Amino acid sequence: MSPVPPVVEPSESAEPVGPTEHADPADPAGPVALSRLAAGPVAAVAAVLAAVLTALSGRYGYHRDELYFLAAGRHLAWGYVDQPPLTPLLARAGTAVFGDSPAGLRVVATAAAALTVWVAALLARETGGGRAAQVFAAAATAVSAIVLTSGHMVSTVTFDLPAWLVLCLLTARLLRTGDGRWYLPIGAVAGLAVLNKYLVVLLLAVLAGSLLLAGPRRLPAGRWLGAGILLALALAAPNLWWQARHGWPQFSVASGIERGQGGSNRATFIPFQFVYLAPPLAPFWIAGWLRLWRDPALRPLRLFAIAYPLAVAVVLAAGGKSYYVLPLLIVLMAAGAEPAVRWAARGRRRGWVLPATLAIVAAVNVLTTLPILPPRDLGPVNAVNKEQGEQVGWPKLVATVAGVWQRIPADQRSHAVIYTQNYGEAGAIERYGPEYGLPRPYSGHMSYGDWGPPPDGADGPVLIVHYPGNRRLTSQFRDCVPMAVVDDGYALSNDEQGTVVQECAGPIGSWSSRWPALRTYD
């Protein structure tokens, strides 16, 4: 069934709603009058998306990043070496309210996805879209790969995506109305977004740069602008203070990502711009870009047509990931919704095109982004989207570690240590290990390294859990003997399939002296 009814009617005549004063009185283009909000149909689209995500949220298991966020949520702080505090805080709140399970954790992700759909519809309305355009923008956003992926599992992207879209919506309203009071919600959302992911600074920078290039030249300033800036800084200040106090570790993490992944990120950047929403949706965001660039009625919003290529240039130069700029693609797609529905309404034979496109996109994206298939049949999908496979096999990994742990003599276990290569392994042992009587795991990876080395008195055996090719890690320990190999039982080629569990006599030197060499940020 198509996620949205066939859109064949002509676009409704625009009806002004709220203030429509143009931000630049010198601009001859008239203001964009807003149509009535299609609240009921848009709510239905958001509800269908939420229902699908909820129904599938308990399949497979936690993603490695979710296990890390759960662990970080148990060590609440104003910051972490690789992220601000909001996502771990929401992970802790979600599991506290809805239960310590994948389904309970992911309620907050489902809510963020539903919000994203709503804001996409509001952006379509803000760019002159009628009710049909709003519904189409909501449905196209709901079936996009990035929204389904981020809505299924908790990640920083889960909350960064709606934050970017809300900032774009508020900016559009500021430009449309010329009302400086919009600076206050812009500042509030910007400050909260910094507490989730620093990437929002890129959006603020490219919007400011695009404003200088495209105008409008006259915008309200004064006390409202200053108040918005102060509000944003006040909200972000605790995390910025944490980063400064700890030597700005985020820069070490970012440089490590660029060194390790910069080349591949640049090579795949442009193709993934089409894949991360869906290739059939590309004509709509391209139409949106052309409309924002050419339409005189949308001249105050032309900065969004500049912001996207400007952001692409910055991220490409920095070797960043292709999904960093996807929220701006959704803005463009929302702007393209109105010409799309007008095109479909011009002939009876065109009426099926939009719903059929959405149905095809939904079928493909649901299969490739959500846990539909049994794990044993996941191989082909995992080859396309590795995040699927990263949700499979964690209990089996912990059971394998527990089997080796039980072989350590009972009188030595109180001084023994479990050490893992990465935060996913450590998070899995921390989550499932108590069922097997396993102690707290240790790792030098990301913020796990900040949570301390084992005590120097832990001089018993060390179980190290690591990828088989990681000789750097084994070189930090004495007399290591392979004891087990992790097999998820599905022959699924994910990152942990084939992980090795070794028993070592101990670290070379004391734990405290060895800890700096064990810290990793990649």
Phi, psi and omega in degrees: 000135179294139181288354179214140180301153179305134181258102182234349183280153176297155177299140181294152175294138184291138178236119182300135176226119178078188184292136180232019180298138181283142184288338183234100183298338181282347181279125183289343182292141180281166179289156176274119178275138185270138173281165174298143179288132178278065189299314183297305179298321179294320176299323178295319178298314179297323180291320177296316178301313181298321180295317179296313181297320180294318181297330185256358188292337182267358179282161185058243183188196179293148166279155181303321180293325178296321176299323177293317179296323177298317179295317179297325178295337175276352176235059186301134179208171178284353178189167177222164186297333186242005182193158170285183192271350193292316183296314174301323179296316179292326176297317178294316180296318181299314181288329178293324184271318189252358176111146182276076181207163176304319180295318179295317179299321191275002175301319181292328177291320177298317179298321179294322179294318178297320177297320179301318179297316179299315183292325176299318178296319179294326176293320176299317178296319182295333179264023174089013181281137175282189184299317180297320179294322179297317180293319179296317179298318179297314182292318179297322177293318183297326183266001179291151183297321184292323181287319178296318180293309183288334178281340180280325184224155184281127175206171176296328178296327181307320183259340177291322182299305177294330178297315178300315183294320177296319178297320177294319179297314180295322177296318178299320180291323175300315182291325182288317187266335186069016182269112184295345179296341177295342178298331181293307176295328176298315179296320180296313181293320179298316180297317178294322180295325176297327177289351178256314184200131183290350183299337180299337177298326176299314179300313181299321181292315182288329175293318178296316178296320179293326178296320178294325183279322189250345185080187005294149186285334184247116178230151177296142178232233175068210190292330181292319177298313179298321179295321178295318179296316180296322179296316179299315181294322180296319180290322183277344189304316182301320179288320178297321176298318179299313180299315180297319182295332182257016175080027178052059181296340180301328179292325177295319179295314181297319179292326177294320178295317181296319179295317186278329188234356186305315182296312180293325178298318180293322182293326184260358189302304185295311178303321183288342174299330179273331186279321190293338167265295173162137181306320180294344178274351182302319180302331183284318179285333174293318177298323178295320178297314180298320181294315179296329182281325189257328191288117180300327181294338181255017183303323178298340182257010182298337181302333179291329176292332177273326185299320183296303179298329177294317177296320177301315181298318181294314183292320176299315180298324182275353182073025181283176185275151188292334182284352182302327187257006186298326178304325178291331174295323178294323175300314179296320180295323177297321177292332179277355183293319182297309176298331179295313181288329176293319177298317182293333183276354185280347180204146182299325182290342180273349187299333183275347191295311184294310178297324178294319177300314180296321180295317180295314179299317180299315182298314182290314184290323177298318181294322186270345183245339185247157184282073181272311186282154170298147182306327182292341180254014188277349187311305181299320179292320180297331178293333179269319183227095185292344179294336176297311182293336181286359177258006186241136167102357183294317176299325179292322176300314181294321178297323178295315177298319181297323178298321178288320180302320182293343179276350175285133179307139186303325183285353179257348187292331181294341178249006182271162185225143169254123182236132182242155179289320187225169186289336177295314178297315179296317180296322179294317179293322178294325182281313186258345186299321180304333178296336180253005183075023181279146177281176176301132176277161176236153176202151175263007185276128178049226186287345173303327178296331179284341183273011165100147171282165172298156176297147180299339177285352177280078187257018178273195179299156177237124171267119177253134181246120188201164174293146186298334182271003185273082179282338178299319181292314183295336180289349180271359185232162183256139167053058182273138180231124177298134183241330183198159176234133182285130175229118184286352178087356181243000185055035182274128185275071173257183187295331186264352177296124182089005176302141186258140171247118180242150173255124181242158179288332180157176177287161174282108188087194180278163178298318183294323179284331183274341189301317179303324180287341181270350180289134178222150182230026179224000000 
